[in-house]
Amino acid sequence: MTTTQSPVAAVLHAASWVESRFDARLATVGLSLPKLAALRVLVNAGEALPLGQVADRLACVRSNVTQLIDRLESDGLVSRESDPTDRRACLASVTEAGRHACENGMRIYKAAEDEVFGVLSPEEMEHLSRLLARLHPRDPRCG
Amino acid sequence: MTTTQSPVAAVLHAASWVESRFDARLATVGLSLPKLAALRVLVNAGEALPLGQVADRLACVRSNVTQLIDRLESDGLVSRESDPTDRRACLASVTEAGRHACENGMRIYKAAEDEVFGVLSPEEMEHLSRLLARLHPRDPRCG
DNA sequence: GAAGATTGAAAAGTCAATCTTA
DNA sequence: TAAGATTGACTTTTCAATCTTC
């Protein structure tokens, strides 16, 4: 007995399922995976970052970050500050509400991880991650 | 030695890589994965289909198909016909250009599959598909 | 009323062009 | 001229509301 679906469909369907489960849970506190990822970058940095830095760490394009930070700013989770050392740049800074949202978000994230990946043993999860990692070139940000 | 990335990131990054590779190749003939998927549905059906049918077979929402067919129609690959049996409905019909685009697209698709999944043996690919399938409920369309 | 399709608004991403500053 | 950020246009997706027809 073999798998009917193509490996492409397997990867794409799994990802869209994972994304939808995480986003559905995060939506209950007004977050999404991209918003949480951006908040994590800023909280982990421990200081306000220029948007270009955020784009690099999220591995996405600058214009995307501009709009993501726009949305986080209207949510009151991030604020833009002017960079005293470079008048072209602006710094994204997490607000107190943003820090709380990030903590809540991470709790929900871990619960979702248990829900979605709980069906696999740690060994299977490890194996899965290794197989997936071989599909694409190594991300220079992680190692 | 263990994997540094979370399984969530592993799945999401792999999918976004796969998607970008396929889309980059398909873009050379003016296609994308969603466009090719819609063309395949219509070609495989062997007849014009109401948009709701297309939405069901693509496992997406109706409004999405409306716009996807809009884009395919401006590309000249699909045309809307009126349904003689139901004046609410409209039928999506592949044009001759659409049929050719679908053939070209499928050749490119298979080449991309070789490129992206060629790094895995058939057994590894099978194993990967099985692990991924266990993450989400079985799709009723496929079985 | 329920079913087909569409429309409008939104999130998320890309690219190309622009504007300001370095 | 380069670099930082933004803007505008586009694709893909969703949801809620609407309109026509069954």
PDB file of C-alpha atoms in Angstrom, chain B:
ATOM      1  CA  MET B   1      22.981  16.050  17.653  1.00  0.00           C
ATOM      2  CA  THR B   2      19.370  17.232  17.421  1.00  0.00           C
ATOM      3  CA  THR B   3      17.473  19.495  15.089  1.00  0.00           C
ATOM      4  CA  THR B   4      17.575  23.093  16.192  1.00  0.00           C
ATOM      5  CA  GLN B   5      14.338  24.239  14.501  1.00  0.00           C
ATOM      6  CA  SER B   6      10.878  23.602  15.883  1.00  0.00           C
ATOM      7  CA  PRO B   7       8.786  21.146  13.878  1.00  0.00           C
ATOM      8  CA  VAL B   8       6.386  23.996  13.088  1.00  0.00           C
ATOM      9  CA  ALA B   9       9.139  26.007  11.469  1.00  0.00           C
ATOM     10  CA  ALA B  10      10.392  22.889   9.682  1.00  0.00           C
ATOM     11  CA  VAL B  11       7.004  22.291   8.043  1.00  0.00           C
ATOM     12  CA  LEU B  12       6.315  25.953   7.264  1.00  0.00           C
ATOM     13  CA  HIS B  13       9.761  26.706   5.872  1.00  0.00           C
ATOM     14  CA  ALA B  14       9.799  23.569   3.746  1.00  0.00           C
ATOM     15  CA  ALA B  15       6.382  24.390   2.310  1.00  0.00           C
ATOM     16  CA  SER B  16       7.310  27.961   1.533  1.00  0.00           C
ATOM     17  CA  TRP B  17      10.488  26.735  -0.171  1.00  0.00           C
ATOM     18  CA  VAL B  18       8.606  24.139  -2.217  1.00  0.00           C
ATOM     19  CA  GLU B  19       5.994  26.705  -3.189  1.00  0.00           C
ATOM     20  CA  SER B  20       8.589  29.278  -4.213  1.00  0.00           C
ATOM     21  CA  ARG B  21      10.532  26.769  -6.324  1.00  0.00           C
ATOM     22  CA  PHE B  22       7.439  25.592  -8.172  1.00  0.00           C
ATOM     23  CA  ASP B  23       6.082  29.099  -8.653  1.00  0.00           C
ATOM     24  CA  ALA B  24       9.410  30.381  -9.926  1.00  0.00           C
ATOM     25  CA  ARG B  25       9.543  27.664 -12.578  1.00  0.00           C
ATOM     26  CA  LEU B  26       5.872  28.007 -13.506  1.00  0.00           C
ATOM     27  CA  ALA B  27       6.180  31.797 -13.749  1.00  0.00           C
ATOM     28  CA  THR B  28       8.313  31.337 -16.860  1.00  0.00           C
ATOM     29  CA  VAL B  29       5.125  30.302 -18.715  1.00  0.00           C
ATOM     30  CA  GLY B  30       2.813  32.713 -16.882  1.00  0.00           C
ATOM     31  CA  LEU B  31       1.455  30.125 -14.459  1.00  0.00           C
ATOM     32  CA  SER B  32       1.457  29.593 -10.703  1.00  0.00           C
ATOM     33  CA  LEU B  33       0.569  26.608  -8.521  1.00  0.00           C
ATOM     34  CA  PRO B  34      -3.014  27.818  -7.887  1.00  0.00           C
ATOM     35  CA  LYS B  35      -3.566  28.567 -11.573  1.00  0.00           C
ATOM     36  CA  LEU B  36      -2.177  25.182 -12.629  1.00  0.00           C
ATOM     37  CA  ALA B  37      -4.265  23.404 -10.008  1.00  0.00           C
ATOM     38  CA  ALA B  38      -7.424  25.041 -11.325  1.00  0.00           C
ATOM     39  CA  LEU B  39      -6.528  24.188 -14.929  1.00  0.00           C
ATOM     40  CA  ARG B  40      -5.902  20.565 -13.947  1.00  0.00           C
ATOM     41  CA  VAL B  41      -9.288  20.338 -12.290  1.00  0.00           C
ATOM     42  CA  LEU B  42     -10.998  21.566 -15.445  1.00  0.00           C
ATOM     43  CA  VAL B  43      -8.935  19.454 -17.852  1.00  0.00           C
ATOM     44  CA  ASN B  44      -9.397  16.335 -15.711  1.00  0.00           C
ATOM     45  CA  ALA B  45     -13.128  16.932 -15.463  1.00  0.00           C
ATOM     46  CA  GLY B  46     -13.337  16.747 -19.255  1.00  0.00           C
ATOM     47  CA  GLU B  47     -16.182  19.250 -19.283  1.00  0.00           C
ATOM     48  CA  ALA B  48     -17.076  22.753 -18.123  1.00  0.00           C
ATOM     49  CA  LEU B  49     -17.729  22.920 -14.363  1.00  0.00           C
ATOM     50  CA  PRO B  50     -19.751  25.294 -12.181  1.00  0.00           C
ATOM     51  CA  LEU B  51     -17.442  27.407 -10.013  1.00  0.00           C
ATOM     52  CA  GLY B  52     -18.747  25.772  -6.865  1.00  0.00           C
ATOM     53  CA  GLN B  53     -17.567  22.401  -8.175  1.00  0.00           C
ATOM     54  CA  VAL B  54     -14.134  23.863  -8.847  1.00  0.00           C
ATOM     55  CA  ALA B  55     -14.024  25.279  -5.326  1.00  0.00           C
ATOM     56  CA  ASP B  56     -14.897  21.873  -3.864  1.00  0.00           C
ATOM     57  CA  ARG B  57     -12.225  20.072  -5.868  1.00  0.00           C
ATOM     58  CA  LEU B  58      -9.603  22.683  -4.964  1.00  0.00           C
ATOM     59  CA  ALA B  59     -10.711  22.505  -1.319  1.00  0.00           C
ATOM     60  CA  CYS B  60     -11.077  26.239  -1.092  1.00  0.00           C
ATOM     61  CA  VAL B  61     -13.766  28.819  -0.696  1.00  0.00           C
ATOM     62  CA  ARG B  62     -16.057  30.022  -3.500  1.00  0.00           C
ATOM     63  CA  SER B  63     -14.913  33.646  -3.506  1.00  0.00           C
ATOM     64  CA  ASN B  64     -11.371  32.464  -4.042  1.00  0.00           C
ATOM     65  CA  VAL B  65     -12.351  30.580  -7.175  1.00  0.00           C
ATOM     66  CA  THR B  66     -14.276  33.568  -8.498  1.00  0.00           C
ATOM     67  CA  GLN B  67     -11.089  35.618  -8.491  1.00  0.00           C
ATOM     68  CA  LEU B  68      -8.791  32.805  -9.619  1.00  0.00           C
ATOM     69  CA  ILE B  69     -11.037  32.227 -12.627  1.00  0.00           C
ATOM     70  CA  ASP B  70     -11.043  36.011 -13.185  1.00  0.00           C
ATOM     71  CA  ARG B  71      -7.259  35.931 -13.526  1.00  0.00           C
ATOM     72  CA  LEU B  72      -7.280  32.818 -15.718  1.00  0.00           C
ATOM     73  CA  GLU B  73      -9.920  34.449 -17.877  1.00  0.00           C
ATOM     74  CA  SER B  74      -7.828  37.597 -18.386  1.00  0.00           C
ATOM     75  CA  ASP B  75      -4.957  35.263 -19.310  1.00  0.00           C
ATOM     76  CA  GLY B  76      -7.227  33.705 -21.916  1.00  0.00           C
ATOM     77  CA  LEU B  77      -6.868  30.212 -20.416  1.00  0.00           C
ATOM     78  CA  VAL B  78     -10.438  29.794 -19.198  1.00  0.00           C
ATOM     79  CA  SER B  79     -13.776  31.249 -20.251  1.00  0.00           C
ATOM     80  CA  ARG B  80     -17.061  31.594 -18.411  1.00  0.00           C
ATOM     81  CA  GLU B  81     -20.129  30.096 -20.047  1.00  0.00           C
ATOM     82  CA  SER B  82     -23.694  30.346 -18.902  1.00  0.00           C
ATOM     83  CA  ASP B  83     -25.222  27.208 -17.450  1.00  0.00           C
ATOM     84  CA  PRO B  84     -28.303  26.319 -19.512  1.00  0.00           C
ATOM     85  CA  THR B  85     -29.772  24.301 -16.627  1.00  0.00           C
ATOM     86  CA  ASP B  86     -29.327  26.887 -13.839  1.00  0.00           C
ATOM     87  CA  ARG B  87     -29.312  30.613 -14.460  1.00  0.00           C
ATOM     88  CA  ARG B  88     -27.610  31.318 -11.124  1.00  0.00           C
ATOM     89  CA  ALA B  89     -24.549  29.269 -12.063  1.00  0.00           C
ATOM     90  CA  CYS B  90     -21.757  29.900 -14.527  1.00  0.00           C
ATOM     91  CA  LEU B  91     -19.531  27.233 -16.030  1.00  0.00           C
ATOM     92  CA  ALA B  92     -15.755  27.481 -16.241  1.00  0.00           C
ATOM     93  CA  SER B  93     -14.463  26.051 -19.495  1.00  0.00           C
ATOM     94  CA  VAL B  94     -10.794  25.575 -20.476  1.00  0.00           C
ATOM     95  CA  THR B  95      -9.791  27.212 -23.739  1.00  0.00           C
ATOM     96  CA  GLU B  96      -7.394  25.628 -26.216  1.00  0.00           C
ATOM     97  CA  ALA B  97      -4.676  27.950 -24.861  1.00  0.00           C
ATOM     98  CA  GLY B  98      -5.580  26.749 -21.377  1.00  0.00           C
ATOM     99  CA  ARG B  99      -5.162  23.130 -22.403  1.00  0.00           C
ATOM    100  CA  HIS B 100      -1.725  23.868 -23.828  1.00  0.00           C
ATOM    101  CA  ALA B 101      -0.746  25.880 -20.757  1.00  0.00           C
ATOM    102  CA  CYS B 102      -1.816  22.953 -18.591  1.00  0.00           C
ATOM    103  CA  GLU B 103       0.364  20.536 -20.565  1.00  0.00           C
ATOM    104  CA  ASN B 104       3.358  22.869 -20.401  1.00  0.00           C
ATOM    105  CA  GLY B 105       2.667  23.500 -16.743  1.00  0.00           C
ATOM    106  CA  MET B 106       2.589  19.803 -15.956  1.00  0.00           C
ATOM    107  CA  ARG B 107       5.917  19.215 -17.686  1.00  0.00           C
ATOM    108  CA  ILE B 108       7.443  22.015 -15.641  1.00  0.00           C
ATOM    109  CA  TYR B 109       5.722  20.684 -12.528  1.00  0.00           C
ATOM    110  CA  LYS B 110       7.326  17.268 -12.947  1.00  0.00           C
ATOM    111  CA  ALA B 111      10.724  18.814 -13.557  1.00  0.00           C
ATOM    112  CA  ALA B 112      10.335  20.879 -10.386  1.00  0.00           C
ATOM    113  CA  GLU B 113       9.306  17.751  -8.508  1.00  0.00           C
ATOM    114  CA  ASP B 114      12.518  16.064  -9.619  1.00  0.00           C
ATOM    115  CA  GLU B 115      14.533  19.107  -8.623  1.00  0.00           C
ATOM    116  CA  VAL B 116      13.011  19.545  -5.179  1.00  0.00           C
ATOM    117  CA  PHE B 117      12.308  15.953  -4.135  1.00  0.00           C
ATOM    118  CA  GLY B 118      15.182  14.347  -6.012  1.00  0.00           C
ATOM    119  CA  VAL B 119      17.307  14.631  -2.876  1.00  0.00           C
ATOM    120  CA  LEU B 120      15.093  12.009  -1.209  1.00  0.00           C
ATOM    121  CA  SER B 121      14.896   8.316  -2.064  1.00  0.00           C
ATOM    122  CA  PRO B 122      11.453   6.899  -2.911  1.00  0.00           C
ATOM    123  CA  GLU B 123      11.342   5.267   0.535  1.00  0.00           C
ATOM    124  CA  GLU B 124      12.174   8.554   2.250  1.00  0.00           C
ATOM    125  CA  MET B 125       9.549  10.363   0.207  1.00  0.00           C
ATOM    126  CA  GLU B 126       6.977   7.755   1.157  1.00  0.00           C
ATOM    127  CA  HIS B 127       7.961   8.012   4.819  1.00  0.00           C
ATOM    128  CA  LEU B 128       7.786  11.810   4.690  1.00  0.00           C
ATOM    129  CA  SER B 129       4.318  11.756   3.140  1.00  0.00           C
ATOM    130  CA  ARG B 130       3.064   9.354   5.797  1.00  0.00           C
ATOM    131  CA  LEU B 131       4.397  11.430   8.681  1.00  0.00           C
ATOM    132  CA  LEU B 132       2.897  14.613   7.219  1.00  0.00           C
ATOM    133  CA  ALA B 133      -0.450  12.926   6.579  1.00  0.00           C
ATOM    134  CA  ARG B 134      -0.702  12.004  10.252  1.00  0.00           C
ATOM    135  CA  LEU B 135      -0.636  15.686  11.240  1.00  0.00           C
ATOM    136  CA  HIS B 136      -4.035  16.467   9.762  1.00  0.00           C
ATOM    137  CA  PRO B 137      -7.406  14.766   9.319  1.00  0.00           C
ATOM    138  CA  ARG B 138      -7.847  12.721   6.170  1.00  0.00           C
ATOM    139  CA  ASP B 139      -9.098  14.715   3.201  1.00  0.00           C
ATOM    140  CA  PRO B 140     -12.474  13.250   2.219  1.00  0.00           C
ATOM    141  CA  ARG B 141     -11.808  14.120  -1.450  1.00  0.00           C
ATOM    142  CA  CYS B 142      -8.974  11.581  -1.654  1.00  0.00           C
ATOM    143  CA  GLY B 143     -10.288   8.194  -0.733  1.00  0.00           C
TER     144      GLY B 143
END
